[in-house]
Amino acid sequence: MRIETFRYTERLGAVLLRDIQKIIELDSGIDIQENDEARGVCKVSEATIHEMQRKMVIVIPIRNEKIRLFENCISGVPHECLKIIVSNSDTEPINRFELEKETLQQFCEFSKRRAIIVHQKNPIISKALQEAGYVDLLDEEGIVRDGKAEGMIIGILLTKLLNKEYLGFIDADNYFPGTVLEYARAYAAGLYMAKYEQCMVRILWRYKPKIHEQGLYFKRWGRVSEITNRCLNSLISYVSGFETDVIKTGNAGEHAMALSLAEALPYASGYAIEPQELLSLFEEYGDIPHLGTHKNGFKGIEILQIETRNPHLHENKGQEHINKMLVSSLGSIYHSDVCPEETKNLILEELQRQGLLKLGDEPPRPKLISAPQTVDFEKFANIVGDNLDKFLIR
Ligand code: GDD
Ligand code: MG
């Protein structure tokens, strides 16, 4: 794979935000020679990509998606990556979770692979989280709450239990298996290119096609992403005093991390999780004067943003869903300790303009979830480890 090397970096304390890197060539051949590249180009060999993928888990959060789309998604994950599916699908009147399990089972049989599939509300998982003291994920009855973030965090804990070094998230509602393959390759290449151990790769889709009266229109920005990015850039600009547009992946559902970073991040519930990851980094390592925090002694924490070649086509879930996502994304920015007044005003104006917030109101504060490393992992590992066979497909 050939990717642009990073040229421009925005720094906020220990957090290094690399500007977009485009994929030049999806497959760069079998020649392993890597030091005669054109300026500004990095070649990551097939062997390196596969080595990285062998250390990587792909976590697929799923809730009531068309089974055909789920099948698309799993067929695009490269062979070397271990798949962990965390489902919150209905079990009645139709047991959709069983359908997902059956689909995965057949896939694993024919592709000679193993995978993990677990329901988010499985009592074993809830009990293990309770014992570990991870109450942030649980409802009043002690069962894991609904939410994509909740599923993703279970995926992080399972990645640690299985001793993998990296994990990447890929949504299950994807129409094109080829894009899934591209995400996993970009994760491997990006995490390999990163200079620091604590690193993250966030994907920017090249286009998001829409159907218009005249035919297909290849839209560049998602409706929520465009606004979230603007608000995050406003926040960085006012904190640093220098205007920037470095953030292009504020809502990136498709992203990958070193486990060491995934464990250390505080998260937010539901769809606020992706912007919150960046905010948590700014809050804890951004060297923000009024917070006085730079907890890791300025070892870098690196965020790469990689732009794919394939357009992304997923399920259209309607305007109400989009509105909910926008309110929770902007709510996470608004309530962050690092958010300056100027950015707060921008958020209020945007939500009022869209009719999503009344004058004088504030967006709701998303529920925060403490970092996985703050809980008693041994207890979680003992309970889930003893029951791993129930979740394993071979
Ligand atoms: N385990 C689990 N639990 N998975 C869930 C849940 C849940 O409660 N809710 C949704 N999911 C799964 C979906 O089935 C899908 O695979 C994935 O999470 C993303 O959810 P979508 O509902 O498809 O979200 P979206 O497509 O509108 O938004 C995606 O892209 C955004 C960026 O444009 C998400 O990944 C967002 O988080 C992201 O910001
Ligand atoms: Mg989707």
GROMACS .gro file of C-alpha atoms and ligand atoms in nm, residues 65 171-174 205 312 314-317 321, ligand 2:
model
   13
   65GLU     CA    1  -2.875  -0.453   1.075
  171ASP     CA    2  -1.965  -0.058   1.137
  172ALA     CA    3  -2.179  -0.354   1.034
  173ASP     CA    4  -2.416  -0.169   0.798
  174ASN     CA    5  -2.178  -0.148   0.503
  205TRP     CA    6  -1.436   0.850   0.357
  312HIS     CA    7  -1.869   0.468   0.171
  314HIS     CA    8  -2.419   0.249   0.447
  315GLU     CA    9  -2.779   0.235   0.570
  316ASN     CA   10  -2.977   0.558   0.565
  317LYS     CA   11  -3.131   0.575   0.913
  321HIS     CA   12  -3.120   0.958   1.383
  396MG      MG   13  -2.434   0.348   0.960
   0.00000   0.00000   0.00000
